[in-house]
Coordinates of C-alpha atoms in Angstrom, one line a residue:
X844 CA 16.0 -22.8 8.7
X845 CA 16.6 -19.3 10.1
X846 CA 16.0 -18.7 13.8
X847 CA 12.4 -17.4 14.6
X848 CA 12.3 -13.6 15.0
X849 CA 10.0 -10.7 15.4
X850 CA 10.2 -8.2 12.5
X851 CA 8.8 -5.1 11.0
X852 CA 9.1 -3.9 7.4
X853 CA 9.3 -0.5 5.7
X854 CA 11.6 2.0 4.1
X855 CA 12.4 3.7 7.5
X856 CA 13.7 6.8 5.9
X857 CA 15.0 9.0 8.7
X858 CA 14.4 6.4 11.3
X859 CA 12.2 9.0 13.0
X860 CA 10.3 8.7 16.3
X861 CA 7.4 7.1 14.5
X862 CA 9.7 4.4 13.3
X863 CA 11.3 4.1 16.7
X864 CA 7.8 3.8 18.3
X865 CA 7.2 0.8 16.1
X866 CA 10.5 -0.8 16.9
X867 CA 10.0 -0.3 20.6
X868 CA 6.6 -2.0 20.4
X869 CA 8.2 -4.8 18.4
X870 CA 10.8 -5.4 21.1
X871 CA 8.1 -5.7 23.7
X872 CA 6.0 -8.1 21.6
X873 CA 9.1 -10.2 20.9
X874 CA 9.8 -10.5 24.6
X875 CA 6.2 -11.5 25.3
X876 CA 6.3 -14.2 22.6
X877 CA 9.7 -15.5 23.7
X878 CA 11.5 -14.5 20.4
X879 CA 15.1 -13.5 20.9
X880 CA 15.7 -11.4 17.8
X881 CA 14.2 -8.1 16.5
X882 CA 14.6 -7.5 12.8
X883 CA 14.0 -4.4 10.8
X884 CA 13.5 -5.2 7.1
X885 CA 14.2 -2.5 4.5
X886 CA 15.1 -2.1 0.9
X887 CA 18.2 -1.1 -1.0
X888 CA 16.3 1.5 -3.1
X889 CA 13.1 3.4 -3.2
X890 CA 10.6 1.0 -4.8
X891 CA 9.3 3.6 -7.3
X892 CA 12.7 3.8 -8.9
X893 CA 12.2 0.2 -10.3
X894 CA 9.2 1.4 -12.4
X895 CA 10.1 5.0 -13.1
X896 CA 13.6 5.7 -14.3
X897 CA 13.1 9.4 -14.1
X898 CA 12.1 9.4 -10.4
X899 CA 14.8 10.7 -8.1
X900 CA 14.0 10.1 -4.5
X901 CA 14.8 12.7 -1.9
X902 CA 16.2 10.7 1.1
X903 CA 16.6 11.7 4.7
X904 CA 19.0 8.8 5.3
X905 CA 21.2 6.6 3.2
X906 CA 21.1 2.8 3.7
X907 CA 24.3 3.0 5.8
X908 CA 22.8 5.8 8.0
X909 CA 19.7 3.8 8.5
X910 CA 21.7 0.8 9.6
X911 CA 23.8 2.9 12.0
X912 CA 20.8 4.5 13.7
X913 CA 19.0 1.2 14.1
X914 CA 22.0 -0.4 15.7
X915 CA 22.2 2.6 18.1
X916 CA 18.6 2.1 19.2
X917 CA 19.0 -1.6 19.8
X918 CA 17.7 -3.4 16.6
X919 CA 19.4 -6.8 16.4
X920 CA 19.3 -7.2 12.6
X921 CA 18.7 -4.7 9.8
X922 CA 18.0 -6.8 6.7
X923 CA 18.3 -4.8 3.5
X924 CA 16.5 -6.6 0.6
X925 CA 17.4 -6.0 -3.0
X926 CA 14.3 -4.6 -4.5
X927 CA 13.9 -5.5 -8.2
X928 CA 11.1 -6.3 -10.7
X929 CA 11.0 -9.9 -9.6
X930 CA 10.4 -8.9 -5.9
X931 CA 8.0 -6.2 -7.1
X932 CA 5.9 -8.7 -8.9
X933 CA 5.4 -11.0 -5.9
X934 CA 2.0 -11.1 -4.3
X935 CA 1.8 -10.1 -0.6
X936 CA 1.2 -13.8 0.4
X937 CA 4.1 -15.1 -1.7
X938 CA 6.4 -12.4 -0.2
X939 CA 5.3 -13.3 3.3
X940 CA 5.8 -17.0 2.8
X941 CA 9.0 -17.1 0.6
X942 CA 10.9 -14.0 1.9
X943 CA 9.7 -13.2 5.4
X944 CA 9.0 -16.7 6.7
X945 CA 11.3 -19.0 4.7
X946 CA 14.3 -16.8 4.2
X947 CA 14.3 -14.5 7.2
X948 CA 12.5 -16.7 9.8
X949 CA 9.8 -14.1 10.7
X950 CA 7.2 -15.4 13.1
X951 CA 5.7 -12.1 14.2
X952 CA 5.2 -9.2 11.9
X953 CA 4.4 -5.8 13.3
X954 CA 3.2 -3.2 10.7
X955 CA 2.9 0.5 10.9
X956 CA -0.6 1.9 10.6
X957 CA -0.1 2.9 6.9
X958 CA 2.2 0.1 5.8
X959 CA 1.4 -1.8 2.6
X960 CA 3.3 -4.2 0.5
X961 CA 2.9 -6.7 -2.4
X962 CA 2.7 -6.2 -6.1
X963 CA 2.0 -2.8 -7.6
X964 CA -1.7 -1.7 -7.7
X965 CA -2.8 -4.5 -5.4
X966 CA -5.7 -3.7 -3.2
X967 CA -4.6 -6.0 -0.5
X968 CA -4.5 -4.5 3.0
X969 CA -3.9 -5.3 6.6
X970 CA -6.8 -7.8 7.0
X971 CA -5.4 -9.8 4.1
X972 CA -2.0 -9.9 5.7
X973 CA -3.5 -11.2 8.9
X974 CA -5.3 -13.9 7.0
X975 CA -2.2 -14.9 5.0
X976 CA -0.2 -14.9 8.2
X977 CA -2.6 -17.4 9.9
X978 CA -2.2 -19.7 6.9
X979 CA 1.6 -19.7 6.7
X980 CA 2.5 -19.2 10.4
X981 CA 3.2 -15.5 10.9
X982 CA 1.3 -13.5 13.5
X983 CA 0.5 -10.1 12.0
X984 CA -0.2 -7.1 14.3
X985 CA -0.8 -3.4 13.5
X986 CA 1.0 -0.7 15.4
X987 CA -0.8 2.5 16.4
X988 CA 0.7 5.8 15.1
X989 CA 2.8 8.2 17.2
X990 CA 1.3 11.7 17.4
X991 CA 3.0 14.9 18.4
X992 CA 1.5 17.2 21.0
X993 CA -0.2 19.3 18.3
X994 CA -1.9 16.2 16.9
X995 CA 0.4 15.8 13.9
X996 CA 1.6 12.3 13.1
X997 CA 5.4 11.9 12.9
X998 CA 6.3 10.9 9.4
X999 CA 9.1 11.2 6.9
X1000 CA 7.0 13.6 4.9
X1001 CA 6.6 15.9 7.9
X1002 CA 10.4 15.9 8.4
X1003 CA 11.0 16.7 4.7
X1004 CA 8.6 19.7 5.0
X1005 CA 10.4 21.0 8.1
X1006 CA 13.8 20.8 6.3
X1007 CA 12.4 22.6 3.3
X1008 CA 11.5 25.5 5.6
X1009 CA 14.8 25.4 7.4
X1010 CA 13.2 24.3 10.7
X1011 CA 16.0 21.9 11.5
X1012 CA 15.4 22.1 15.3
X1013 CA 11.8 21.0 14.9
X1014 CA 12.9 18.2 12.5
X1015 CA 15.2 17.0 15.2
X1016 CA 12.2 16.8 17.6
X1017 CA 10.5 14.5 15.1
X1018 CA 13.6 12.4 14.3
X1019 CA 14.9 12.0 17.8
X1020 CA 18.3 12.9 16.5
X1021 CA 19.8 15.9 14.7
X1022 CA 19.5 15.9 11.0
X1023 CA 22.9 15.5 9.3
X1024 CA 24.7 15.3 6.0
X1025 CA 28.0 13.5 5.5
X1026 CA 30.5 13.4 2.8
X1027 CA 34.1 14.1 1.6
X1028 CA 35.7 17.5 1.9
X1029 CA 36.6 18.7 -1.6
X1030 CA 38.3 21.8 -3.1
X1031 CA 36.3 25.0 -3.2
X1032 CA 36.7 28.6 -4.3
X1033 CA 39.0 29.4 -1.2
X1034 CA 37.3 32.8 -0.8
X1035 CA 36.4 32.3 2.8
X1036 CA 40.0 31.9 4.0
X1037 CA 40.8 35.4 2.5
X1038 CA 38.3 37.0 5.0
X1039 CA 39.1 34.8 8.0
X1040 CA 36.4 32.2 7.5
X1041 CA 38.0 29.1 5.8
X1042 CA 35.4 26.6 4.9
X1043 CA 35.2 22.8 4.3
X1044 CA 33.2 22.2 1.1
X1045 CA 31.2 19.1 1.3
X1046 CA 30.4 16.6 -1.5
X1047 CA 27.4 14.5 -0.4
X1048 CA 25.2 11.7 -1.8
X1049 CA 23.1 13.3 -4.5
X1050 CA 19.9 11.6 -3.2
X1051 CA 20.3 13.1 0.2
X1052 CA 18.0 16.0 1.2
X1053 CA 19.7 19.3 1.9
X1054 CA 17.8 21.8 4.1
X1055 CA 16.7 25.0 2.4
X1056 CA 19.4 27.5 1.7
X1057 CA 20.8 29.7 4.5
X1058 CA 23.2 29.9 7.3
X1059 CA 23.0 27.2 10.1
X1060 CA 24.5 26.6 13.5
X1061 CA 26.1 23.1 13.3
X1062 CA 28.4 20.7 14.9
X1063 CA 30.9 18.8 12.9
X1064 CA 32.5 15.3 13.4
X1065 CA 35.8 15.0 11.4
X1066 CA 36.9 11.5 10.3
X1067 CA 39.5 10.2 12.8
X1068 CA 38.6 12.9 15.4
X1069 CA 36.5 12.1 18.5
X1070 CA 35.6 15.8 19.2
X1071 CA 32.3 17.3 18.0
X1072 CA 33.3 20.7 16.7
X1073 CA 31.0 23.8 16.7
X1074 CA 30.7 25.7 13.5
X1075 CA 28.3 27.2 10.9
X1076 CA 27.3 26.0 7.5
X1077 CA 26.2 28.1 4.5
X1078 CA 23.9 26.3 2.0
X1079 CA 23.4 28.3 -1.2
X1080 CA 24.8 29.9 -4.3
X1081 CA 27.3 32.4 -2.9
X1082 CA 25.5 35.5 -4.4
X1083 CA 28.1 38.0 -3.2
X1084 CA 30.6 36.3 -5.5
X1085 CA 28.2 35.7 -8.4
X1086 CA 25.6 33.0 -9.2
X1087 CA 27.0 29.5 -8.8
X1088 CA 25.6 26.0 -8.2
X1089 CA 24.5 25.0 -4.7
X1090 CA 27.4 24.6 -2.3
X1091 CA 27.6 23.3 1.3
X1092 CA 30.4 25.3 3.0
X1093 CA 31.2 24.7 6.7
X1094 CA 33.3 27.0 8.8
X1095 CA 34.6 25.0 11.8
X1096 CA 35.3 27.3 14.7
X1097 CA 38.9 27.5 16.0
X1098 CA 39.9 24.7 13.7
X1099 CA 42.9 24.9 11.4
X1100 CA 43.7 21.4 10.3
X1101 CA 44.0 20.3 6.7
X1102 CA 41.0 18.0 6.1
X1103 CA 40.8 17.9 2.3
X1104 CA 39.9 14.4 1.3
X1105 CA 38.6 13.4 4.7
X1106 CA 34.9 12.6 5.5
X1107 CA 33.0 14.9 7.8
X1108 CA 29.5 14.7 9.3
X1109 CA 27.6 17.9 9.9
X1110 CA 24.7 18.0 12.3
X1111 CA 22.2 20.8 12.0
X1112 CA 21.0 22.7 15.1
X1113 CA 19.4 26.0 14.1
X1114 CA 18.9 28.1 11.1
X1115 CA 20.4 31.6 11.7
X1116 CA 19.4 33.5 8.6
X1117 CA 18.6 33.3 4.9
X1118 CA 21.4 33.6 2.4
X1119 CA 21.6 37.0 0.9
X1120 CA 23.9 39.1 -1.4
X1121 CA 26.1 41.8 0.2
X1122 CA 27.4 44.9 -1.5
X1123 CA 31.0 44.1 -0.7
X1124 CA 33.1 41.3 0.6
X1125 CA 33.9 43.4 3.8
X1126 CA 30.1 43.6 4.5
X1127 CA 30.0 39.8 4.1
X1128 CA 32.9 39.4 6.5
X1129 CA 31.1 41.5 9.1
X1130 CA 27.9 39.5 8.8
X1131 CA 29.9 36.2 9.1
X1132 CA 31.4 37.5 12.4
X1133 CA 27.9 38.2 13.7
X1134 CA 26.7 34.7 12.4
X1135 CA 29.6 33.1 14.3
X1136 CA 28.8 34.8 17.5
X1137 CA 25.1 33.9 17.2
X1138 CA 26.0 30.3 16.3
X1139 CA 28.4 30.0 19.3
X1140 CA 25.7 31.4 21.7
X1141 CA 23.1 29.0 20.5
X1142 CA 25.4 25.9 20.5
X1143 CA 26.3 26.7 24.2
X1144 CA 22.6 27.1 25.0
X1145 CA 20.8 24.1 26.8
X1146 CA 18.6 23.6 23.8
X1147 CA 21.6 22.6 21.8
X1148 CA 22.7 19.9 24.2
X1149 CA 22.6 16.3 22.9
X1150 CA 19.1 15.0 22.6
X1151 CA 17.9 13.2 25.7
X1152 CA 16.7 9.6 26.0
X1153 CA 13.1 10.9 26.0
X1154 CA 13.7 11.9 22.4
X1155 CA 15.9 9.0 21.3
X1156 CA 14.2 5.8 22.3
X1157 CA 16.2 2.8 23.3
X1158 CA 14.1 -0.3 22.5
X1159 CA 14.7 -2.0 25.9
X1160 CA 13.6 1.0 28.0

């Protein structure tokens, strides 16, 4: 029999401050109940993909990214369940008894204010979960939502909306960490190096959300390198060179190493401008010089310092 634990369940896309609020409350409740372990239970895929093969989820975080962020904020166990048709067909009560209690040892279940589970189209809700919990030995508690100063509730949907508008700095305020993309550096068109701005072209998970096109001030972590390098990223179609597919090209300032084939992580700090077409390559080069100056100035500004603990909640604080 697994050791008794306190748990919460959800997709946790982004592991934003709303999620961290739930996890922090869970830690406090676990301490009060004498439970040593805090578990976050998630799924290996978006549940809708099981029923709709054409549905392509837009994800703020991959499974690995969610695990990493949760470990950084003090979650003891991140259990990723394989979501398939068999699990999808389970009633809420069966899921609570067979999976949560018997397999994972859950004795206290904290749910977000809008969290629902159980078979598709079920009208079961929080009051039902409380009743089932009393029957099978799980205490079920609902967590209050976390609201921003303007009254908005922090949610994955809100973060997606901010990224779609290029407001990556505001997205960071909701996430408690900078939004980032990660992937392998691949060969590109090599036009940037001809005008003094060599770029690392990034191949990322196709399900990962990319902020709206434009030029961004960023910081870059290169595989095997402990330094966080300043830089700028262009997301777009390279209109000066002709219409192409969307590319993610990062110019890392004062960096000349060969990193083809290596993985890099790019953290977004501020959108500098929209992507636009220039009449000549020399005009593009002049604009890139201005972009680099603006990015450097911003990245040296106090607003671009690492997010403080008031943003990124440690569960034991």
